[in-house]
Every structure is written in C-alpha cells, then in structure tokens.
Amino acid sequence: MSQIRIAKHWDVDRGEATPHAAYLRRREFLRRAGLAGAGLLGLSGCRPTTVDERPANAEVKSAARPVEPPPDLSIEDTVKPVPGSAFHSCDRNARYTVNRPTTDELVAARYNNFYEFGTDKESCWRQAQRLTVRPWTIDIGGLVAKPMTIGIDDLIRKMPCEERLYRFRCVERWAMVVPWSGFPFAALMKLVEPLSAAKFVRFVSFLKPSEAVGQGPGSGWNWPYYEGLTLAEAANELTFVATGLYGHDLPKQHGAPFRMVLPWKYGYKGAKSIVRIEFTAERPKTFWNDYAANEYGFYSNVNPKKPHPRWSQAREWMIGTQVEHDTQLYNGYGEYVAAMYTGDEH
Ligand SMILES: Nc1nc2c(c(=O)[nH]1)N[C@H]1C(S)=C(S)[C@@H](COP(=O)(O)O)O[C@H]1N2
Ligand SMILES: [Mo]
C-alpha cells in the first residue's frame, strides 16, 4: 500500500521522527516515476525467501482489498475481553517498577505501529480490528527437543501469568509505560526444551492479506514480519510474552493474541501477532534490518549515544502527556541486560 503520510502536529514539532515514513515516501516517488517495480524486485532479491516465511504467496496476489471496518467503531470497543479467551487477569510482579506515570490505556490503544494495517497512526488501530484472533495457532520448532503446534488458549492455560509494568521506547522517539500481562519467554523455552545447538530464536508474525490492508498486493514489504534474538536475550528475565494489556486480553492493534515485549530494545524488535517461533543455529534475518541495515541493527538496544542516521536518540517523549525525558541506556534496564553486551552492538 503506497500512502503518503500526512504530517501531524507532533511530527512538525518533533522533526522527522518516523523512521519508516521516509521509505514510504521514497517508494511513492519511485512509483510515480514508474520505477516501483524495478525497486521492489531489487529489494526482494536482497535475501533468500524461505518457504515458511511466505506460506501464502498466492493469497497475496489474489487478495481483494479489505473492506474498511465500520467507521463508528469506538476505541473503547477495541480494549475489551475476547469472548472464549483463556486470558484472566493476574497479579502484578512488584520487581519491575517504573518511576513515571502509566500511559492512559486509550492513548496507547490509538498510537500504534503495525504496518500490516497501514502506516497512519490514525487508522492503524481501526484497520487492525479486522484481524481474526481466534482460533490462533502457534508453531514452535526448529532446534528444540519438544516442538509443538499449540492453540493460544491451550498455551495460556499451560503458562504462568503475571502483570509487568514496563517502559517502552519506539525508535521514532515516542515512549510509554504500560502494564503487560503474560509470561516470561523463559517459561515457554522450558516447555519446548531448546537443544544445545540452538543459539538464536526467530519470530514470525501472521500473513493474512485478506484481513491486513498493508499486506495487500504490491505493498512492497517483505511480509510476514520477522524478528530475532540471541538465545541469551530470549532467556533473559525481562523477555516477556504479552497476551494481555491493562488487565484484559491484548487488543488487536497491540499484537493480539501473542506478542513479544523487550523493554530494553527499540519497539520494532518485539514482533506482534506471532504464529511461528523457531530456535536456530544461525542468526536470523530481521524485517527492518533487511530493509535498511544501517538504520536498524539486529540488536537495536536503546542507546542515547547512538543516533539514528536521521535523528538523535538523546531524548524521548511520552505519548499522551508529551512530557520529554533524556533517553536512558538500555531504556533504564542495564542492571538486567548490560552483562549480555560489550556496548558496540548495532
Ligand atoms: N508484526 C509487527 N510487529 C510489530 C510492528 C509491525 O509493524 N508489525 N511494529 C513494531 C514497532 S515499530 C513498534 S514501536 C511496536 C509498537 O507496539 P504498540 O503498537 O503495541 O505500541 O510494535 C512492533 N512490532
Ligand atoms: Mo517502533
């Protein structure tokens, strides 16, 4: 979907803060110049495409453009419990505290990045309501002793449950503080038993162009979204699977029914609406790194001293209140994660 992003007041105030928008504009330029096909062919030729990443290529070609969700859908409608879900609210883990106010639930619910549903934050939350989140199956495999294909509600019933208030920092410089519910990724690792040859974990989001307007024909993105972590990062105590937010089911626009949360990394490292998890020996490719390696590294740890090539990362601002803060190394989580790094990671 080629779409020119209309600059909102906060973009003007805060400069060029949208990493992805510049690429979209470039693509729009190429399209107008009649070069889009050549450009896209070049991109998709950059890396091998594996079978499980593009299981439904045929669907990409034939999908009709999704119908707009009802315009009268309210934001409150999107943050309700999901009928039949095994999710239940659970106690807050007091180990993780944040010395900033919690972001308003409805502010977070309408300020999302979820490119499968478009690039405009005003319409993304609405488009995301088209995603069918039940039934939802997650395939966990690769280098593990006990691979499994499991329905989301069976998985929720098997796993422990806790709530964690975490900071969250997008590479675009906006930040929030939200209470995720779910379980440590380490609990899921225990379930599938990674083999000693496993050194990385790869995450793959859904591919459903019939529901996701941004995955439609000619989108130019290499869907589905894919991300990765080292095994040590995956096993870190902060690494969290969110199945809920603000005490109820994870809203669709936040990546229902299963998304990763990595509070010391830029937001894009946490893939949403995951359908496949694979333990690998090789470092996995990642969606944004394949798109622009100099702008989006594999590690992407929050670091005020490492500017994005197009803007400084020294400061950040809270969605809702617009209050600004100095960015903290590892987003303030150094005590948990610094030992995994030399500091030179990109
Ligand atoms: N599948 C998928 N996961 C994704 C993205 C996306 O476009 N698709 N965007 C990422 C980015 S850039 C951010 S900042 C966070 C946003 O999470 P939120 O909308 O719940 O705040 O999701 C990340 N995970
Ligand atoms: Mo982001």
GROMACS .gro file of C-alpha atoms and ligand atoms in nm:
model
  371
    1MET     CA    1   0.000   0.000   0.000
    2SER     CA    2   0.161   0.323  -0.107
    3GLN     CA    3   0.045   0.602   0.111
    4ILE     CA    4   0.175   0.948   0.173
    5ARG     CA    5   0.174   1.014   0.542
    6ILE     CA    6   0.011   1.341   0.638
    7ALA     CA    7   0.236   1.522   0.886
    8LYS     CA    8   0.066   1.563   1.223
    9HIS     CA    9   0.145   1.850   1.456
   10TRP     CA   10   0.369   1.632   1.670
   11ASP     CA   11   0.579   1.538   1.368
   12VAL     CA   12   0.625   1.902   1.284
   13ASP     CA   13   0.708   1.985   1.645
   14ARG     CA   14   0.942   1.695   1.683
   15GLY     CA   15   1.104   1.680   1.345
   16GLU     CA   16   1.137   1.377   1.121
   17ALA     CA   17   1.058   1.117   1.384
   18THR     CA   18   0.903   0.840   1.176
   19PRO     CA   19   1.170   0.601   1.056
   20HIS     CA   20   0.951   0.416   0.817
   21ALA     CA   21   0.775   0.711   0.657
   22ALA     CA   22   1.081   0.823   0.465
   23TYR     CA   23   1.091   0.487   0.289
   24LEU     CA   24   0.727   0.505   0.208
   25ARG     CA   25   0.777   0.845   0.054
   26ARG     CA   26   1.070   0.712  -0.144
   27ARG     CA   27   0.859   0.428  -0.271
   28GLU     CA   28   0.582   0.666  -0.364
   29PHE     CA   29   0.838   0.869  -0.556
   30LEU     CA   30   0.958   0.557  -0.736
   31ARG     CA   31   0.602   0.459  -0.815
   32ARG     CA   32   0.527   0.797  -0.966
   33ALA     CA   33   0.848   0.779  -1.164
   34GLY     CA   34   0.739   0.436  -1.289
   35LEU     CA   35   1.027   0.268  -1.111
   36ALA     CA   36   0.846   0.092  -0.829
   37GLY     CA   37   0.855  -0.249  -0.996
   38ALA     CA   38   1.228  -0.231  -1.051
   39GLY     CA   39   1.286  -0.107  -0.697
   40LEU     CA   40   1.078  -0.379  -0.541
   41LEU     CA   41   1.235  -0.652  -0.747
   42GLY     CA   42   1.571  -0.529  -0.626
   43LEU     CA   43   1.459  -0.543  -0.265
   44SER     CA   44   1.309  -0.887  -0.275
   45GLY     CA   45   1.623  -1.010  -0.443
   46CYS     CA   46   1.832  -0.900  -0.145
   47ARG     CA   47   1.776  -1.208   0.060
   48PRO     CA   48   1.663  -1.566   0.017
   49THR     CA   49   1.297  -1.620   0.094
   50THR     CA   50   1.226  -1.929   0.295
   51VAL     CA   51   0.915  -2.134   0.246
   52ASP     CA   52   0.762  -2.080   0.589
   53GLU     CA   53   0.801  -1.702   0.568
   54ARG     CA   54   0.578  -1.679   0.265
   55PRO     CA   55   0.335  -1.964   0.304
   56ALA     CA   56   0.055  -1.792   0.119
   57ASN     CA   57   0.210  -1.604  -0.166
   58ALA     CA   58  -0.080  -1.699  -0.387
   59GLU     CA   59  -0.312  -1.527  -0.144
   60VAL     CA   60  -0.101  -1.211  -0.168
   61LYS     CA   61  -0.167  -1.195  -0.539
   62SER     CA   62  -0.537  -1.272  -0.532
   63ALA     CA   63  -0.648  -1.091  -0.217
   64ALA     CA   64  -0.923  -0.840  -0.258
   65ARG     CA   65  -0.861  -0.512  -0.080
   66PRO     CA   66  -1.005  -0.541   0.271
   67VAL     CA   67  -1.323  -0.355   0.337
   68GLU     CA   68  -1.291  -0.063   0.581
   69PRO     CA   69  -1.402  -0.158   0.930
   70PRO     CA   70  -1.714   0.027   1.045
   71PRO     CA   71  -1.628   0.395   1.085
   72ASP     CA   72  -1.841   0.414   1.400
   73LEU     CA   73  -1.621   0.163   1.581
   74SER     CA   74  -1.507   0.331   1.902
   75ILE     CA   75  -1.165   0.299   2.060
   76GLU     CA   76  -1.333   0.165   2.377
   77ASP     CA   77  -1.472  -0.127   2.171
   78THR     CA   78  -1.116  -0.238   2.094
   79VAL     CA   79  -0.994  -0.283   2.454
   80LYS     CA   80  -1.249  -0.535   2.580
   81PRO     CA   81  -1.216  -0.901   2.685
   82VAL     CA   82  -1.224  -1.150   2.395
   83PRO     CA   83  -1.517  -1.396   2.420
   84GLY     CA   84  -1.398  -1.751   2.494
   85SER     CA   85  -1.041  -1.645   2.568
   86ALA     CA   86  -0.849  -1.829   2.841
   87PHE     CA   87  -0.693  -1.500   2.946
   88HIS     CA   88  -0.752  -1.394   3.303
   89SER     CA   89  -0.606  -1.102   3.491
   90CYS     CA   90  -0.318  -1.182   3.722
   91ASP     CA   91  -0.105  -1.021   3.992
   92ARG     CA   92   0.148  -0.751   3.922
   93ASN     CA   93   0.511  -0.857   3.966
   94ALA     CA   94   0.646  -0.587   4.202
   95ARG     CA   95   1.006  -0.650   4.096
   96TYR     CA   96   0.963  -0.426   3.791
   97THR     CA   97   0.885  -0.069   3.887
   98VAL     CA   98   0.881   0.244   3.673
   99ASN     CA   99   0.921   0.596   3.813
  100ARG     CA  100   0.693   0.755   3.555
  101PRO     CA  101   0.315   0.770   3.528
  102THR     CA  102   0.138   0.486   3.348
  103THR     CA  103   0.021   0.584   3.000
  104ASP     CA  104  -0.354   0.620   2.954
  105GLU     CA  105  -0.497   0.299   2.810
  106LEU     CA  106  -0.688   0.466   2.527
  107VAL     CA  107  -0.389   0.682   2.432
  108ALA     CA  108  -0.178   0.367   2.389
  109ALA     CA  109  -0.462   0.192   2.206
  110ARG     CA  110  -0.468   0.454   1.930
  111TYR     CA  111  -0.097   0.519   1.884
  112ASN     CA  112   0.048   0.205   1.731
  113ASN     CA  113   0.297   0.081   1.481
  114PHE     CA  114   0.155  -0.222   1.299
  115TYR     CA  115   0.248  -0.192   0.933
  116GLU     CA  116   0.031  -0.485   0.833
  117PHE     CA  117  -0.259  -0.245   0.895
  118GLY     CA  118  -0.114   0.066   0.737
  119THR     CA  119   0.130   0.336   0.831
  120ASP     CA  120  -0.103   0.606   0.958
  121LYS     CA  121  -0.146   0.601   1.334
  122GLU     CA  122  -0.497   0.745   1.299
  123SER     CA  123  -0.627   0.443   1.107
  124CYS     CA  124  -0.400   0.156   1.211
  125TRP     CA  125  -0.593   0.069   1.531
  126ARG     CA  126  -0.918   0.065   1.334
  127GLN     CA  127  -0.782  -0.149   1.049
  128ALA     CA  128  -0.634  -0.395   1.299
  129GLN     CA  129  -0.985  -0.484   1.420
  130ARG     CA  130  -1.014  -0.692   1.101
  131LEU     CA  131  -0.764  -0.945   1.232
  132THR     CA  132  -0.924  -1.276   1.337
  133VAL     CA  133  -0.753  -1.378   1.663
  134ARG     CA  134  -0.948  -1.700   1.740
  135PRO     CA  135  -0.872  -1.971   1.656
  136TRP     CA  136  -0.498  -1.889   1.665
  137THR     CA  137  -0.226  -2.149   1.646
  138ILE     CA  138   0.141  -2.103   1.727
  139ASP     CA  139   0.401  -2.332   1.581
  140ILE     CA  140   0.716  -2.370   1.794
  141GLY     CA  141   1.000  -2.565   1.639
  142GLY     CA  142   1.350  -2.573   1.498
  143LEU     CA  143   1.625  -2.687   1.735
  144VAL     CA  144   1.410  -2.800   2.028
  145ALA     CA  145   1.351  -3.139   2.190
  146LYS     CA  146   0.973  -3.089   2.204
  147PRO     CA  147   0.840  -2.900   1.904
  148MET     CA  148   0.472  -2.818   1.926
  149THR     CA  149   0.179  -2.664   1.748
  150ILE     CA  150  -0.049  -2.522   2.009
  151GLY     CA  151  -0.365  -2.312   2.024
  152ILE     CA  152  -0.328  -1.980   2.202
  153ASP     CA  153  -0.578  -2.066   2.477
  154ASP     CA  154  -0.412  -2.402   2.550
  155LEU     CA  155  -0.080  -2.221   2.573
  156ILE     CA  156  -0.222  -1.953   2.807
  157ARG     CA  157  -0.360  -2.230   3.032
  158LYS     CA  158  -0.021  -2.405   3.043
  159MET     CA  159   0.184  -2.096   3.122
  160PRO     CA  160   0.220  -1.897   3.442
  161CYS     CA  161   0.065  -1.550   3.444
  162GLU     CA  162   0.183  -1.218   3.582
  163GLU     CA  163   0.149  -0.849   3.510
  164ARG     CA  164   0.454  -0.631   3.446
  165LEU     CA  165   0.470  -0.254   3.425
  166TYR     CA  166   0.743  -0.178   3.170
  167ARG     CA  167   0.882   0.121   2.993
  168PHE     CA  168   0.851   0.102   2.613
  169ARG     CA  169   1.060   0.302   2.366
  170CYS     CA  170   1.000   0.322   1.990
  171VAL     CA  171   1.289   0.408   1.760
  172GLU     CA  172   1.075   0.705   1.648
  173ARG     CA  173   1.138   0.859   1.996
  174TRP     CA  174   0.792   0.816   2.144
  175ALA     CA  175   0.769   0.622   2.469
  176MET     CA  176   0.504   0.483   2.703
  177VAL     CA  177   0.462   0.294   3.030
  178VAL     CA  178   0.207   0.011   3.011
  179PRO     CA  179   0.109  -0.297   3.217
  180TRP     CA  180   0.156  -0.610   3.006
  181SER     CA  181   0.013  -0.946   3.119
  182GLY     CA  182   0.157  -1.278   3.016
  183PHE     CA  183   0.460  -1.490   3.097
  184PRO     CA  184   0.839  -1.483   3.070
  185PHE     CA  185   0.963  -1.624   2.740
  186ALA     CA  186   1.190  -1.847   2.953
  187ALA     CA  187   0.877  -2.038   3.065
  188LEU     CA  188   0.798  -2.120   2.704
  189MET     CA  189   1.159  -2.229   2.646
  190LYS     CA  190   1.122  -2.472   2.936
  191LEU     CA  191   0.819  -2.620   2.763
  192VAL     CA  192   0.993  -2.692   2.431
  193GLU     CA  193   1.348  -2.759   2.560
  194PRO     CA  194   1.593  -2.592   2.317
  195LEU     CA  195   1.881  -2.817   2.207
  196SER     CA  196   2.239  -2.711   2.281
  197ALA     CA  197   2.285  -2.627   1.910
  198ALA     CA  198   2.018  -2.355   1.938
  199LYS     CA  199   2.184  -2.012   1.953
  200PHE     CA  200   1.907  -1.780   1.833
  201VAL     CA  201   1.529  -1.752   1.826
  202ARG     CA  202   1.330  -1.635   1.529
  203PHE     CA  203   0.975  -1.494   1.548
  204VAL     CA  204   0.734  -1.475   1.256
  205SER     CA  205   0.409  -1.277   1.252
  206PHE     CA  206   0.090  -1.373   1.065
  207LEU     CA  207   0.038  -1.348   0.689
  208LYS     CA  208  -0.327  -1.274   0.604
  209PRO     CA  209  -0.360  -1.022   0.325
  210SER     CA  210  -0.736  -1.075   0.319
  211GLU     CA  211  -0.751  -0.912   0.663
  212ALA     CA  212  -0.444  -0.692   0.666
  213VAL     CA  213  -0.472  -0.398   0.427
  214GLY     CA  214  -0.095  -0.335   0.443
  215GLN     CA  215  -0.017  -0.688   0.319
  216GLY     CA  216  -0.220  -0.639   0.005
  217PRO     CA  217  -0.089  -0.676  -0.349
  218GLY     CA  218   0.209  -0.459  -0.426
  219SER     CA  219   0.266  -0.350  -0.068
  220GLY     CA  220   0.638  -0.374  -0.133
  221TRP     CA  221   0.709  -0.507   0.218
  222ASN     CA  222   0.859  -0.847   0.272
  223TRP     CA  223   0.567  -0.998   0.469
  224PRO     CA  224   0.524  -1.161   0.707
  225TYR     CA  225   0.711  -0.953   0.970
  226TYR     CA  226   1.005  -1.144   1.115
  227GLU     CA  227   1.238  -1.074   1.407
  228GLY     CA  228   1.507  -1.245   1.610
  229LEU     CA  229   1.703  -1.258   1.936
  230THR     CA  230   2.011  -1.436   2.063
  231LEU     CA  231   1.928  -1.730   2.289
  232ALA     CA  232   2.070  -1.539   2.588
  233GLU     CA  233   1.841  -1.244   2.510
  234ALA     CA  234   1.544  -1.476   2.469
  235ALA     CA  235   1.618  -1.636   2.808
  236ASN     CA  236   1.672  -1.302   2.985
  237GLU     CA  237   1.428  -1.246   3.271
  238LEU     CA  238   1.290  -0.928   3.109
  239THR     CA  239   1.193  -1.103   2.784
  240PHE     CA  240   0.818  -1.129   2.805
  241VAL     CA  241   0.531  -1.273   2.605
  242ALA     CA  242   0.227  -1.045   2.627
  243THR     CA  243  -0.117  -1.199   2.591
  244GLY     CA  244  -0.285  -0.915   2.782
  245LEU     CA  245  -0.264  -0.542   2.847
  246TYR     CA  246  -0.423  -0.331   3.124
  247GLY     CA  247  -0.567  -0.645   3.284
  248HIS     CA  248  -0.756  -0.788   2.986
  249ASP     CA  249  -0.687  -0.955   2.652
  250LEU     CA  250  -0.424  -0.791   2.435
  251PRO     CA  251  -0.606  -0.558   2.192
  252LYS     CA  252  -0.564  -0.645   1.826
  253GLN     CA  253  -0.375  -0.325   1.748
  254HIS     CA  254  -0.116  -0.417   2.015
  255GLY     CA  255  -0.045  -0.755   1.853
  256ALA     CA  256  -0.311  -0.997   1.976
  257PRO     CA  257  -0.307  -1.269   2.076
  258PHE     CA  258   0.070  -1.318   2.134
  259ARG     CA  259   0.348  -1.058   2.102
  260MET     CA  260   0.700  -1.015   2.232
  261VAL     CA  261   0.797  -0.736   2.473
  262LEU     CA  262   1.166  -0.644   2.510
  263PRO     CA  263   1.175  -0.327   2.717
  264TRP     CA  264   1.548  -0.253   2.671
  265LYS     CA  265   1.525  -0.259   2.289
  266TYR     CA  266   1.354  -0.037   2.036
  267GLY     CA  267   0.992  -0.135   1.991
  268TYR     CA  268   1.028  -0.297   1.649
  269LYS     CA  269   1.226  -0.587   1.800
  270GLY     CA  270   0.902  -0.711   1.959
  271ALA     CA  271   0.702  -0.882   1.686
  272LYS     CA  272   0.322  -0.874   1.711
  273SER     CA  273   0.061  -1.142   1.641
  274ILE     CA  274   0.318  -1.422   1.621
  275VAL     CA  275   0.238  -1.756   1.454
  276ARG     CA  276   0.579  -1.921   1.446
  277ILE     CA  277   0.881  -1.940   1.681
  278GLU     CA  278   1.192  -2.115   1.562
  279PHE     CA  279   1.514  -2.197   1.750
  280THR     CA  280   1.809  -2.173   1.512
  281ALA     CA  281   2.187  -2.214   1.497
  282GLU     CA  282   2.231  -1.914   1.266
  283ARG     CA  283   2.144  -1.554   1.339
  284PRO     CA  284   1.803  -1.491   1.183
  285LYS     CA  285   1.733  -1.215   0.936
  286THR     CA  286   1.510  -0.937   1.067
  287PHE     CA  287   1.247  -0.731   0.887
  288TRP     CA  288   1.381  -0.379   0.939
  289ASN     CA  289   1.746  -0.478   0.921
  290ASP     CA  290   1.685  -0.629   0.577
  291TYR     CA  291   1.516  -0.306   0.475
  292ALA     CA  292   1.787  -0.066   0.593
  293ALA     CA  293   2.074  -0.230   0.781
  294ASN     CA  294   2.247   0.098   0.870
  295GLU     CA  295   1.930   0.232   1.035
  296TYR     CA  296   1.801  -0.079   1.214
  297GLY     CA  297   2.056  -0.316   1.363
  298PHE     CA  298   1.998  -0.673   1.474
  299TYR     CA  299   2.047  -0.579   1.840
  300SER     CA  300   1.877  -0.238   1.845
  301ASN     CA  301   1.929  -0.178   2.216
  302VAL     CA  302   1.804   0.163   2.330
  303ASN     CA  303   2.108   0.391   2.341
  304PRO     CA  304   2.101   0.772   2.375
  305LYS     CA  305   2.457   0.797   2.237
  306LYS     CA  306   2.389   0.608   1.916
  307PRO     CA  307   2.190   0.841   1.692
  308HIS     CA  308   1.966   0.702   1.424
  309PRO     CA  309   2.125   0.819   1.095
  310ARG     CA  310   1.840   1.067   1.053
  311TRP     CA  311   1.781   1.188   1.412
  312SER     CA  312   1.928   1.196   1.761
  313GLN     CA  313   1.818   0.936   2.017
  314ALA     CA  314   1.922   1.150   2.315
  315ARG     CA  315   1.564   1.246   2.407
  316GLU     CA  316   1.223   1.080   2.406
  317TRP     CA  317   0.864   1.192   2.469
  318MET     CA  318   0.572   1.020   2.638
  319ILE     CA  319   0.261   0.966   2.429
  320GLY     CA  320  -0.044   1.130   2.589
  321THR     CA  321   0.134   1.378   2.815
  322GLN     CA  322   0.406   1.472   2.561
  323VAL     CA  323   0.648   1.506   2.855
  324GLU     CA  324   1.010   1.476   2.739
  325HIS     CA  325   1.292   1.285   2.910
  326ASP     CA  326   1.655   1.202   2.846
  327THR     CA  327   1.679   0.859   2.683
  328GLN     CA  328   1.845   0.602   2.912
  329LEU     CA  329   2.095   0.339   2.802
  330TYR     CA  330   1.908   0.007   2.764
  331ASN     CA  331   1.596   0.214   2.835
  332GLY     CA  332   1.690   0.207   3.204
  333TYR     CA  333   1.719  -0.174   3.222
  334GLY     CA  334   2.101  -0.200   3.234
  335GLU     CA  335   2.104  -0.391   3.562
  336TYR     CA  336   1.924  -0.679   3.389
  337VAL     CA  337   2.081  -0.677   3.044
  338ALA     CA  338   2.417  -0.495   3.030
  339ALA     CA  339   2.613  -0.814   3.104
  340MET     CA  340   2.499  -0.959   2.769
  341TYR     CA  341   2.671  -0.682   2.569
  342THR     CA  342   3.005  -0.514   2.502
  343GLY     CA  343   2.830  -0.189   2.414
  344ASP     CA  344   2.937  -0.198   2.046
  345GLU     CA  345   2.634  -0.391   1.924
  346HIS     CA  346   2.428  -0.231   1.648
  347LIG     N1  347   0.413  -0.769   1.318
  347LIG     C1  348   0.454  -0.646   1.353
  347LIG     N2  349   0.509  -0.628   1.473
  347LIG     C2  350   0.550  -0.504   1.511
  347LIG     C3  351   0.539  -0.394   1.424
  347LIG     C4  352   0.479  -0.416   1.296
  347LIG     O1  353   0.464  -0.324   1.212
  347LIG     N3  354   0.437  -0.544   1.265
  347LIG     N4  355   0.583  -0.269   1.462
  347LIG     C5  356   0.684  -0.265   1.569
  347LIG     C6  357   0.708  -0.130   1.619
  347LIG     S1  358   0.796  -0.026   1.520
  347LIG     C7  359   0.667  -0.090   1.744
  347LIG     S2  360   0.712   0.061   1.808
  347LIG     C8  361   0.578  -0.176   1.827
  347LIG     C9  362   0.452  -0.098   1.862
  347LIG     O2  363   0.376  -0.165   1.959
  347LIG     P1  364   0.239  -0.099   2.011
  347LIG     O3  365   0.161  -0.056   1.891
  347LIG     O4  366   0.172  -0.205   2.090
  347LIG     O5  367   0.278   0.020   2.094
  347LIG     O6  368   0.541  -0.296   1.761
  347LIG    C10  369   0.645  -0.358   1.685
  347LIG     N5  370   0.602  -0.487   1.636
  348MO      MO  371   0.872   0.145   1.663
   0.00000   0.00000   0.00000
